[in-house]
XYZ file of C-alpha atoms in Angstrom:
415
model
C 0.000 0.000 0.000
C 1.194 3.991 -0.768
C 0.921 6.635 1.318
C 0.748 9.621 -0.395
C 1.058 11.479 2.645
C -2.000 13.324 1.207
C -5.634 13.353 2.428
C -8.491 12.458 0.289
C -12.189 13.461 0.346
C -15.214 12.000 -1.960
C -17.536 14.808 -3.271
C -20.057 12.914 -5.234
C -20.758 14.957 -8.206
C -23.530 15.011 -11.345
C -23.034 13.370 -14.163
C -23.547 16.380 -15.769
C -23.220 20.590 -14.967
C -24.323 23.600 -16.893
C -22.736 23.828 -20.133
C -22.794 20.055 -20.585
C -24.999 17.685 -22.849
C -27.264 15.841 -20.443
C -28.373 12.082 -20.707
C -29.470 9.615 -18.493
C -27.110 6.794 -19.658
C -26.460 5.513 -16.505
C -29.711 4.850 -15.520
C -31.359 1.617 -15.110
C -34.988 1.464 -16.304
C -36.231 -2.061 -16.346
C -39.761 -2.964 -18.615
C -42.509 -2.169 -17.396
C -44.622 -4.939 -15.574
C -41.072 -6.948 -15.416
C -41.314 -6.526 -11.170
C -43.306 -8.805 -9.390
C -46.100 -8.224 -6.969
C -45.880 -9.775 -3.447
C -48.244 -10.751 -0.751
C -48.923 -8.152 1.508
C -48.000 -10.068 4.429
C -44.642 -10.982 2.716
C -41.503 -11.297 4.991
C -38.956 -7.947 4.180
C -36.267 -10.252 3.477
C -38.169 -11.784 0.586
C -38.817 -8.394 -1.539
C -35.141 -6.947 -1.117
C -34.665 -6.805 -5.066
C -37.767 -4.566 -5.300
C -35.435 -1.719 -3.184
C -33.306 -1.916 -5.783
C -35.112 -2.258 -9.265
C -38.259 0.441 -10.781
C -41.830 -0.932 -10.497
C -43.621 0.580 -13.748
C -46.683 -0.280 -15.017
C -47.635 1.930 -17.971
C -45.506 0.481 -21.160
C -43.877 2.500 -23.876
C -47.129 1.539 -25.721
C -49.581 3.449 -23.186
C -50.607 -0.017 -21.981
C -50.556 -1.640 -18.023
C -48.836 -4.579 -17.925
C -48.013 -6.964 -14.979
C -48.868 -7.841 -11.950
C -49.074 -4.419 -10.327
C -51.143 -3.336 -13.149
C -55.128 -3.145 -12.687
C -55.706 -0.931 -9.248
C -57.627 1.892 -11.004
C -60.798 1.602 -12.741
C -60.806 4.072 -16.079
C -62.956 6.423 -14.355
C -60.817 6.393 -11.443
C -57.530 7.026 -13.547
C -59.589 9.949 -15.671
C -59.999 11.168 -11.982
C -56.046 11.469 -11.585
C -55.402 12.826 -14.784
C -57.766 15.577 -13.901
C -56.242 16.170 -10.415
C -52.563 16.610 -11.690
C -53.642 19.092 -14.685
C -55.860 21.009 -12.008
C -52.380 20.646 -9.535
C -50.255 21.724 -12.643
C -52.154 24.743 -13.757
C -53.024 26.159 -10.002
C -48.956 26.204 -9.822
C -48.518 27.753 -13.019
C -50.355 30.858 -12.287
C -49.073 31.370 -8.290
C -46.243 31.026 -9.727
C -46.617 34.096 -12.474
C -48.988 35.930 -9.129
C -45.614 35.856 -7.405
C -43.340 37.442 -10.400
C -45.978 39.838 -10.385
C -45.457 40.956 -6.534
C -48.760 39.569 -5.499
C -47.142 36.501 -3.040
C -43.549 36.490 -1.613
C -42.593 32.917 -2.159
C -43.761 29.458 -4.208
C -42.452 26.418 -4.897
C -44.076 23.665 -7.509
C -44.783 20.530 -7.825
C -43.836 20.823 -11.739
C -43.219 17.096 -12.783
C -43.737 15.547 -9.803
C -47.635 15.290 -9.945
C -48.518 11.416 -9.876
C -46.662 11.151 -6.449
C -48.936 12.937 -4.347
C -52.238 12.934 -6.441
C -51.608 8.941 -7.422
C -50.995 8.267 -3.267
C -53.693 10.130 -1.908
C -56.400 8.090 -3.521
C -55.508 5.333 -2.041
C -55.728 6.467 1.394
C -59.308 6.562 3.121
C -60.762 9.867 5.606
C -58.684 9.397 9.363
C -55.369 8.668 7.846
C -52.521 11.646 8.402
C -49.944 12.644 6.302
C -47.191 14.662 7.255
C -46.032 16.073 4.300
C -43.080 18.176 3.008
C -43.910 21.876 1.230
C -44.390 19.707 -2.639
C -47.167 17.375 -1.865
C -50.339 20.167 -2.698
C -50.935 17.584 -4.893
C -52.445 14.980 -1.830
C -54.795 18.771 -0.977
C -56.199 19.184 -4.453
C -57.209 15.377 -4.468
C -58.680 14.976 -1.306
C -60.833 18.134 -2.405
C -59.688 21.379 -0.074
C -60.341 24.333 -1.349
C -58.773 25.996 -3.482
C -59.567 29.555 -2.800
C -58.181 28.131 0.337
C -54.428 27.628 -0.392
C -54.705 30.705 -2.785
C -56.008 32.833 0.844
C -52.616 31.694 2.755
C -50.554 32.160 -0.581
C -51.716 35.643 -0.940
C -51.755 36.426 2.977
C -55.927 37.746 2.842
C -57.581 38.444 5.740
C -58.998 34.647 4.895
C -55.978 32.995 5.282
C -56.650 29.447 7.292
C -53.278 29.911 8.802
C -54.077 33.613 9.598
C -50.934 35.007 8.349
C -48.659 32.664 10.806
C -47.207 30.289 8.171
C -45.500 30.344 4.871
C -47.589 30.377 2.032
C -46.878 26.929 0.962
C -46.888 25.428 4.186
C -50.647 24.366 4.525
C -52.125 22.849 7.170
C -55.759 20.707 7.433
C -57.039 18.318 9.774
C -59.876 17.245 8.402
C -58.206 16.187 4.990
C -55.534 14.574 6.617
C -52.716 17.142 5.849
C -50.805 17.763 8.966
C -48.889 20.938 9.719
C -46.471 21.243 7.316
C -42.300 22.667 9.063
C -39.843 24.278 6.963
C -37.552 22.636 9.091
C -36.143 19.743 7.185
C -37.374 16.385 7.633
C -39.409 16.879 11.206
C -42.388 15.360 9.510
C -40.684 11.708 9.039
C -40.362 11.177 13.098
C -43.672 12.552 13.531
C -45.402 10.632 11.062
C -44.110 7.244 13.069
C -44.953 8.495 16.597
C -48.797 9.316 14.813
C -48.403 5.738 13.487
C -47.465 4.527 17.854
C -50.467 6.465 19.115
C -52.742 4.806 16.364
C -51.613 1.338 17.377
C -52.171 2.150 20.992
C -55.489 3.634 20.176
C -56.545 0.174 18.529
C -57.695 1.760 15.428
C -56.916 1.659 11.598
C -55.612 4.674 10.690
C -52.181 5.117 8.738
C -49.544 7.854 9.379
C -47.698 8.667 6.119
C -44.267 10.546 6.364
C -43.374 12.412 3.820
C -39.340 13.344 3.046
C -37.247 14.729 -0.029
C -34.163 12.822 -1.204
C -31.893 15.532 0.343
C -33.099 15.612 3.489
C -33.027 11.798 3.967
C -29.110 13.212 5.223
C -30.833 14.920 8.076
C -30.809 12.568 11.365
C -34.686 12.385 11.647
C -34.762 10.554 8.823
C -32.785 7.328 10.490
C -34.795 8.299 13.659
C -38.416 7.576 12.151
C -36.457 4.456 10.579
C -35.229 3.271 14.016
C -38.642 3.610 15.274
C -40.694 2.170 12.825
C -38.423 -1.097 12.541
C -38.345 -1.166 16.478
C -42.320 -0.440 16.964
C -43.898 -1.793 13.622
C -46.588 0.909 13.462
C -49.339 1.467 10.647
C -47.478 3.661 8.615
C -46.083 4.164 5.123
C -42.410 6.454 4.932
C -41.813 7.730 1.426
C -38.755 9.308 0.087
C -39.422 11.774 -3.223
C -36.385 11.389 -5.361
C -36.661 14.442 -7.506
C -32.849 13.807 -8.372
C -32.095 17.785 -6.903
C -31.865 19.053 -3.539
C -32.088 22.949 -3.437
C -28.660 22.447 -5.595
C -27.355 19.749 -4.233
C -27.251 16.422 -6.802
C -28.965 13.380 -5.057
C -26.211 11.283 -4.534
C -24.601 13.749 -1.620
C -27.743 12.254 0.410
C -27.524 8.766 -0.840
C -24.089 8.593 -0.182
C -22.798 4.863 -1.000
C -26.147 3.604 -0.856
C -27.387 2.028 -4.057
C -30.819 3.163 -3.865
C -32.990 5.355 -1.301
C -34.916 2.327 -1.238
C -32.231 0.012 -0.064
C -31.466 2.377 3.210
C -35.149 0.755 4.558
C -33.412 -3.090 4.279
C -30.730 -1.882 6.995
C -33.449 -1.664 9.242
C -35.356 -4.321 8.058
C -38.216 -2.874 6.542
C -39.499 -3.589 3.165
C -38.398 -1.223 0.735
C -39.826 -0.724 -2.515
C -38.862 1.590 -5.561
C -40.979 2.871 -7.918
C -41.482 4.754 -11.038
C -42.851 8.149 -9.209
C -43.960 9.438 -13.489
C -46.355 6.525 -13.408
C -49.409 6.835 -11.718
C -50.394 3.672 -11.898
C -47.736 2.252 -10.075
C -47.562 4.967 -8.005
C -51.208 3.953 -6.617
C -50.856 0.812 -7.298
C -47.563 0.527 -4.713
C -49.536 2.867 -2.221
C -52.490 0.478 -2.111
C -50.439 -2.614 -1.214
C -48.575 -0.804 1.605
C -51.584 0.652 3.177
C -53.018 -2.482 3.526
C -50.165 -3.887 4.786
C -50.036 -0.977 7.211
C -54.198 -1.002 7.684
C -53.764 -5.211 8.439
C -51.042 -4.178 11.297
C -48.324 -6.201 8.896
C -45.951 -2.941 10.105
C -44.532 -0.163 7.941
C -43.122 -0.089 4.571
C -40.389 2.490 2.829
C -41.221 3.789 -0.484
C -38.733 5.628 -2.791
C -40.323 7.582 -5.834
C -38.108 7.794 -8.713
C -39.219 11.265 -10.485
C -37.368 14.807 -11.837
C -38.301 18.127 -10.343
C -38.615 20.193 -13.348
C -38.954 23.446 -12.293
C -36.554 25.420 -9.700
C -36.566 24.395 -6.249
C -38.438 27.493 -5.468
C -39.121 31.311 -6.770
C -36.129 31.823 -4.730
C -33.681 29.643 -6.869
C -31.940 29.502 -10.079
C -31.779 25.858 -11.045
C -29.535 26.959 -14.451
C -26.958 27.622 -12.066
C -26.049 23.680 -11.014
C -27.855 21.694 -14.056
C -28.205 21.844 -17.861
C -31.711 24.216 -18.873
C -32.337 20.946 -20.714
C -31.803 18.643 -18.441
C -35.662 17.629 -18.084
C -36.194 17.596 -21.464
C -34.027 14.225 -21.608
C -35.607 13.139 -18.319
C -36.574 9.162 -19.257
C -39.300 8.258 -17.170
C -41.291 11.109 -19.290
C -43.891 13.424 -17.967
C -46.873 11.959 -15.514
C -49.670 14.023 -17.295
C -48.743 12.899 -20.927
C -48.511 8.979 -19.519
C -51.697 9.001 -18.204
C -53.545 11.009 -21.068
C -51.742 8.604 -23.573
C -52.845 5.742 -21.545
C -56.493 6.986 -21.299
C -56.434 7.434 -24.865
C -55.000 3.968 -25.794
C -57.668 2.355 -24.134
C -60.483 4.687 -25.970
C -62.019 6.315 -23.293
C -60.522 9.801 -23.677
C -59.036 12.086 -26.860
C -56.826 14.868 -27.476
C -59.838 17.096 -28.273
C -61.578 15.993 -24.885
C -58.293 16.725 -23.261
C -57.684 19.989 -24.816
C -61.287 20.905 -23.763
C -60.497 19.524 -19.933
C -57.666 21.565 -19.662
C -59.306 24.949 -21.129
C -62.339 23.965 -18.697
C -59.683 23.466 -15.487
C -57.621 26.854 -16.493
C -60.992 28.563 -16.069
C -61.796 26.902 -12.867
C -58.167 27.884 -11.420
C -58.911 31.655 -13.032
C -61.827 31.865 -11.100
C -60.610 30.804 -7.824
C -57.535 32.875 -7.986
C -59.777 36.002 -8.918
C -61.933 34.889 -5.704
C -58.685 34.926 -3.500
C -57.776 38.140 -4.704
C -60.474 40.177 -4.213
C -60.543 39.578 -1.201
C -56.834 40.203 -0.973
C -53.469 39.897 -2.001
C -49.731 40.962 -0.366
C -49.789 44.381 -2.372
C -53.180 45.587 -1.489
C -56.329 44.419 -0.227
C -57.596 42.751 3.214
C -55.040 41.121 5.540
C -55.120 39.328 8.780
C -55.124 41.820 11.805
C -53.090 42.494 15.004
C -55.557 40.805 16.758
C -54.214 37.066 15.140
C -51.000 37.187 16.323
C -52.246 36.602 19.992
C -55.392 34.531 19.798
C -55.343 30.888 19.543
C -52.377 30.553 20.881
C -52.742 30.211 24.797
C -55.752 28.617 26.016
C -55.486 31.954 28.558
C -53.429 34.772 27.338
C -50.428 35.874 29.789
C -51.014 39.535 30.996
C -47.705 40.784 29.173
C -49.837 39.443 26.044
C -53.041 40.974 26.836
C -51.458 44.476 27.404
C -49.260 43.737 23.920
C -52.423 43.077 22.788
C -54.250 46.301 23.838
C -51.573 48.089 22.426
C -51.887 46.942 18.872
C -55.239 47.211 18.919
C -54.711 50.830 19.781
C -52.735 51.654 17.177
C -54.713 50.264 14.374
C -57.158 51.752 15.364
C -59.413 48.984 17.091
C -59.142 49.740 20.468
């Protein structure tokens, strides 16, 4: 052995930077249909190839093939396609609201559509999910409001949150959307100890933990793990591989690892992989480890292959660490177009019914953003008053609070 006498430190870097042609050689994508489809009750040890392959079930051809295939009805799968393109154009035009002052901050969901919409169907009302600030997509299929993001986006005087959160960190109960944190990763540990208390409780309800590939480096992240394997609560963990932190290439967080997936079999939970573009799979993977997780068979880890196309937020510049064409060579393709081409393979839509969909949705979303911002918006308009910074926040307000209180009252002009 040599000793250089020198030092040496591993930087995992992209296959590709600005400036360079971008392709996706490396990538394995097996067939579609070509993974199998377990028992539910199946031991971990028994799936460990599924942590490592892609389970797809749309083919090149726009059909479903194989045994994960068949867990959506047509009308069902219409319903998704419908969800995403509402999901895709309400981000589209927050996004242009907030280049046009009316919002501080957003951040899309821009190619990553069929992970949240596909997963949320298959969960039932009394489940939780504890979500990062990209899964919208689980709101706008379980049916909240619009006009009630839009409020908190815009900061109105009928903002749910009251002006007390980020705009895109939403928060409802009764749709089974927990408090999102901009604190990375918080959501993972919290979605297990949910899972405990369900288990204790006796009942059937699933926690879901939601978590981005970057922040799987944060130490929550082996936390919820340690728990889950330990306690074997009703829950379901999933890691969104969007292939980009912030700017940080996904395999600083993967490390040696040779999928997301495959840090679950460590702690001996099953792990699966799956082709987050797809949303059959995608629900079709979500089913099976809900039940598990519903039939007390303990939790499972699920790692969503899919490409964030946009920037990480309207405070980034993604054409500062990857090629502007980088998505456009993306090889899993674009969840909208999958779906519509498999609806229209199998007769029951058409590029003339789609084209009138999407005028009729980009009227919908028109109308709910005009609704939002009449009543308000962060340039002008109604906005939540002094008196929401104190209330519901002590069941009985501290005196320092009520005189603080007094005195802003005062001074707007409502005392």
């Amino acid at each position: 052995m040599t000793d250089t006498g020198r030092s040496y430190l591993h930087v995992p870097e992209p296959s590709f930077r600005p400036g360079d042609k971008p392709t996706f050689d490396e990538m394995i994508i097996p067939k579609a249909g070509a993974a199998r489809r377990p028992p539910v009750d199946v031991h971990p040890d028994d799936i460990q190839d599924l942590a490592r392959t892609i389970i797809r079930v749309m083919s090149s051809d726009n059909e479903a093939v194989g045994e994960w295939a068949a867990s959506l009805s047509d009308e069902e799968a219409l319903e998704g396609l419908k969800d995403m393109m509402r999901l895709r154009t309400m981000d589209a035009r927050l996004l242009r609201a907030q280049r046009q002052g009316k919002t501080s901050f957003y951040m899309q969901a821009l190619g990553e559509e069929a992970v949240a919409c596909a997963f949320q169907k298959a969960l039932e009302p009394g489940d939780m999910n504890f979500p990062t600030y990209r899964q919208q997509g689980l709101l706008i299929t379980s049916g909240y409001p619009m006009t009630s993001m839009m409020n908190q986006i815009f900061s109105n005087s009928q903002d749910p949150m009251k002006g007390r959160q980020l705009g895109n960190l939403y928060s409802s109960k009764e749709h089974g959307f927990f408090s999102i944190s901009g604190n990375l990763a918080t959501q993972f540990v919290q979605a297990v100890g949910w899972a405990m208390a369900s288990a204790i409780e006796g009942n059937d309800r699933v926690g879901v933990g939601w978590i981005g590939d970057g922040s799987t480096a944060e130490g929550d992240f082996h936390a919820g793990l340690v728990f889950a394997s330990t306690y074997q609560p009703p829950c379901v963990l999933n890691i969104v591989n969007n292939q980009w932190a912030i700017s940080t290439y996904q395999g600083i967080a993967r490390g040696n690892a040779a999928t997301f997936a495959s840090k679950g079999l460590a702690f001996g939970l099953p792990s699966l992989r799956v082709d987050g573009n797809d949303y059959l799979a995608v629900h079709a993977v979500a089913k099976w480890a809900i039940e598990r997780a519903r039939k007390r068979l303990g939790p499972t880890l699920i790692e969503y292959v899919t490409y964030r196309e946009g920037a990480h937020s309207t405070s980034d510049d993604p054409s500062a660490y990857r090629p502007k064409d980088e998505a456009d060579g993306w090889p899993l393709g674009d969840p909208i177009e999958r779906l519509k081409g498999y609806l229209i393979a199998r007769g029951v839509w058409s590029e003339d019914r789609y084209a009138q969909m999407a005028s009729e949705i980009e009227d919908e979303v028109a109308a709910a953003q005009r609704e939002s911002e009449a009543i308000g918006t962060l340039l002008e308009g109604d906005k939540p008053g002094p008196r929401d910074m104190f209330e519901d926040v002590y069941e009985e307000m501290p005196p320092h609070l009520r005189e603080q209180l007094a005195q802003s009252l005062k001074e707007a002009g409502e005392g």
